[in-house]
Structure formats: structure tokens, C-alpha cells
PDB file of C-alpha atoms in Angstrom:
ATOM      1  CA  MET A   1      -9.418  11.143  -7.733  1.00  0.00           C
ATOM      2  CA  GLU A   2      -9.031   7.587  -6.520  1.00  0.00           C
ATOM      3  CA  ILE A   3      -6.745   7.692  -3.479  1.00  0.00           C
ATOM      4  CA  ILE A   4      -6.567   4.034  -2.413  1.00  0.00           C
ATOM      5  CA  ILE A   5      -5.484   1.812  -5.304  1.00  0.00           C
ATOM      6  CA  LYS A   6      -5.112  -1.594  -3.623  1.00  0.00           C
ATOM      7  CA  PRO A   7      -4.122  -3.186  -0.307  1.00  0.00           C
ATOM      8  CA  VAL A   8      -0.704  -4.756   0.159  1.00  0.00           C
ATOM      9  CA  LEU A   9      -1.194  -8.414   1.136  1.00  0.00           C
ATOM     10  CA  THR A  10       2.187  -9.983   1.860  1.00  0.00           C
ATOM     11  CA  GLU A  11       3.489 -12.232   4.625  1.00  0.00           C
ATOM     12  CA  LYS A  12       5.414  -9.349   6.150  1.00  0.00           C
ATOM     13  CA  MET A  13       2.366  -7.065   6.252  1.00  0.00           C
ATOM     14  CA  THR A  14       0.184  -9.855   7.654  1.00  0.00           C
ATOM     15  CA  ALA A  15       2.643 -10.288  10.527  1.00  0.00           C
ATOM     16  CA  LEU A  16       2.683  -6.519  11.085  1.00  0.00           C
ATOM     17  CA  THR A  17      -1.128  -6.469  11.127  1.00  0.00           C
ATOM     18  CA  ASP A  18      -1.239  -9.213  13.760  1.00  0.00           C
ATOM     19  CA  LYS A  19       1.404  -7.645  16.019  1.00  0.00           C
ATOM     20  CA  GLN A  20       0.936  -3.878  15.668  1.00  0.00           C
ATOM     21  CA  ASN A  21      -2.510  -3.452  14.022  1.00  0.00           C
ATOM     22  CA  LYS A  22      -1.061  -1.823  10.880  1.00  0.00           C
ATOM     23  CA  VAL A  23      -2.359  -2.191   7.317  1.00  0.00           C
ATOM     24  CA  ALA A  24      -0.642  -1.156   4.071  1.00  0.00           C
ATOM     25  CA  PHE A  25      -2.134   0.249   0.867  1.00  0.00           C
ATOM     26  CA  VAL A  26      -0.768   1.325  -2.494  1.00  0.00           C
ATOM     27  CA  VAL A  27      -2.054   4.880  -2.873  1.00  0.00           C
ATOM     28  CA  ALA A  28      -2.025   7.654  -5.462  1.00  0.00           C
ATOM     29  CA  LYS A  29       1.361   9.348  -5.812  1.00  0.00           C
ATOM     30  CA  ASP A  30       0.033  12.846  -5.114  1.00  0.00           C
ATOM     31  CA  ALA A  31      -2.108  11.896  -2.062  1.00  0.00           C
ATOM     32  CA  ASN A  32      -1.059  13.298   1.305  1.00  0.00           C
ATOM     33  CA  LYS A  33      -1.460  11.742   4.758  1.00  0.00           C
ATOM     34  CA  ILE A  34      -4.668  13.614   5.602  1.00  0.00           C
ATOM     35  CA  GLU A  35      -6.366  12.501   2.367  1.00  0.00           C
ATOM     36  CA  ILE A  36      -5.232   8.900   2.922  1.00  0.00           C
ATOM     37  CA  LYS A  37      -6.580   8.929   6.496  1.00  0.00           C
ATOM     38  CA  LYS A  38      -9.984  10.252   5.379  1.00  0.00           C
ATOM     39  CA  ALA A  39     -10.197   7.742   2.509  1.00  0.00           C
ATOM     40  CA  VAL A  40      -9.427   4.723   4.735  1.00  0.00           C
ATOM     41  CA  GLU A  41     -11.886   5.856   7.416  1.00  0.00           C
ATOM     42  CA  ALA A  42     -14.625   6.418   4.832  1.00  0.00           C
ATOM     43  CA  MET A  43     -14.046   3.183   2.888  1.00  0.00           C
ATOM     44  CA  TYR A  44     -13.608   0.726   5.776  1.00  0.00           C
ATOM     45  CA  GLY A  45     -15.335   2.476   8.711  1.00  0.00           C
ATOM     46  CA  VAL A  46     -12.369   2.330  11.093  1.00  0.00           C
ATOM     47  CA  ASN A  47     -10.489   4.906  13.174  1.00  0.00           C
ATOM     48  CA  VAL A  48      -6.980   5.729  11.933  1.00  0.00           C
ATOM     49  CA  VAL A  49      -4.346   6.726  14.492  1.00  0.00           C
ATOM     50  CA  ALA A  50      -1.351   7.396  12.208  1.00  0.00           C
ATOM     51  CA  VAL A  51      -0.311   7.256   8.557  1.00  0.00           C
ATOM     52  CA  ASN A  52       3.245   6.659   7.335  1.00  0.00           C
ATOM     53  CA  THR A  53       4.060   6.958   3.619  1.00  0.00           C
ATOM     54  CA  GLN A  54       6.877   5.613   1.466  1.00  0.00           C
ATOM     55  CA  ARG A  55       7.683   6.378  -2.163  1.00  0.00           C
ATOM     56  CA  TYR A  56       9.179   3.582  -4.260  1.00  0.00           C
ATOM     57  CA  GLN A  57      11.036   4.244  -7.490  1.00  0.00           C
ATOM     58  CA  GLY A  58      10.638   1.666 -10.232  1.00  0.00           C
ATOM     59  CA  SER A  59      13.544  -0.736 -10.513  1.00  0.00           C
ATOM     60  CA  VAL A  60      15.558  -1.276 -13.687  1.00  0.00           C
ATOM     61  CA  LYS A  61      14.862  -4.591 -15.399  1.00  0.00           C
ATOM     62  CA  SER A  62      16.497  -6.133 -18.452  1.00  0.00           C
ATOM     63  CA  ARG A  63      16.078  -9.352 -20.382  1.00  0.00           C
ATOM     64  CA  TYR A  64      17.822 -11.067 -23.233  1.00  0.00           C
ATOM     65  CA  THR A  65      15.900 -11.752 -26.443  1.00  0.00           C
ATOM     66  CA  LYS A  66      16.691 -12.688 -30.029  1.00  0.00           C
ATOM     67  CA  ALA A  67      16.752  -9.005 -30.918  1.00  0.00           C
ATOM     68  CA  GLY A  68      19.243  -8.234 -28.149  1.00  0.00           C
ATOM     69  CA  VAL A  69      18.988  -6.823 -24.668  1.00  0.00           C
ATOM     70  CA  ILE A  70      15.736  -5.049 -23.813  1.00  0.00           C
ATOM     71  CA  SER A  71      15.854  -2.798 -20.763  1.00  0.00           C
ATOM     72  CA  GLY A  72      13.163  -0.823 -18.999  1.00  0.00           C
ATOM     73  CA  ARG A  73      11.732   0.129 -15.630  1.00  0.00           C
ATOM     74  CA  THR A  74       8.908  -1.121 -13.460  1.00  0.00           C
ATOM     75  CA  ASN A  75       6.297   1.413 -12.344  1.00  0.00           C
ATOM     76  CA  SER A  76       6.984   3.650  -9.367  1.00  0.00           C
ATOM     77  CA  TYR A  77       4.351   3.835  -6.622  1.00  0.00           C
ATOM     78  CA  LYS A  78       3.565   5.210  -3.182  1.00  0.00           C
ATOM     79  CA  LYS A  79       2.750   2.982  -0.201  1.00  0.00           C
ATOM     80  CA  ALA A  80       0.941   4.047   2.968  1.00  0.00           C
ATOM     81  CA  ILE A  81       1.156   2.112   6.229  1.00  0.00           C
ATOM     82  CA  VAL A  82      -1.916   2.922   8.297  1.00  0.00           C
ATOM     83  CA  THR A  83      -2.046   2.334  12.057  1.00  0.00           C
ATOM     84  CA  LEU A  84      -5.576   1.487  13.200  1.00  0.00           C
ATOM     85  CA  ALA A  85      -7.084   2.281  16.585  1.00  0.00           C
ATOM     86  CA  GLU A  86      -7.150  -0.386  19.271  1.00  0.00           C
ATOM     87  CA  GLY A  87      -9.980  -2.834  18.606  1.00  0.00           C
ATOM     88  CA  ASP A  88     -10.445  -1.892  14.928  1.00  0.00           C
ATOM     89  CA  SER A  89      -9.521  -4.251  12.100  1.00  0.00           C
ATOM     90  CA  ILE A  90     -10.010  -4.598   8.349  1.00  0.00           C
ATOM     91  CA  ASP A  91     -10.951  -7.972   6.861  1.00  0.00           C
ATOM     92  CA  PHE A  92     -10.038  -8.046   3.146  1.00  0.00           C
ATOM     93  CA  PHE A  93     -11.260 -11.622   2.647  1.00  0.00           C
ATOM     94  CA  SER A  94     -14.829 -11.262   3.924  1.00  0.00           C
ATOM     95  CA  ASN A  95     -16.355 -10.972   0.419  1.00  0.00           C
ATOM     96  CA  ILE A  96     -14.826 -14.182  -0.939  1.00  0.00           C
TER      97      ILE A  96
END
């Protein structure tokens, strides 16, 4: 099972990384905090102090077309905010 799906790279998370040494990932919906901690430590070689998780429900979207109104939902997902140990960091842009 793939636990870490992708990192969250937004302006808000970049500011949080600079100030509090926290990094966010979109993770599998059924992954728990212990599995997320082990996956991050194994993938990036850092020490994880804490893991906080948040579940997001997909929002309702609708648009107007020639055939009428089409409505649906975006995908739901789970986000994990990982606090790294002092001195550790993850560089997502090193391979570019």
C-alpha cells in the first residue's frame, strides 16, 4: 500500500516549514499516524517528532452547460502535517 501520495506545496505550507519545521503530505485515507511516521522516515531519512492528520471531504461543484446544470463532487483526501526534528529538513526541489 502506498502511504504517501504527494507533498503539499503551497505558500501557507512553505511559511509553516520555514517557521515551525513542518511539512504536509496527502496520504492514503486508511493510513494511521504510526504508518505515516514510518513512511516519511524511510522515504526521506529524517526524524519525525509528531504527526497531525486532517480528513477533507470533497466539495460540491456545479457548472452550467448546454445540457443544463451538471453537479458533482471533488475527491476527498487525508492530509498529514509532519513535524520534523530540529536540524532536519526535506528538499523537494533537489532533483530538478
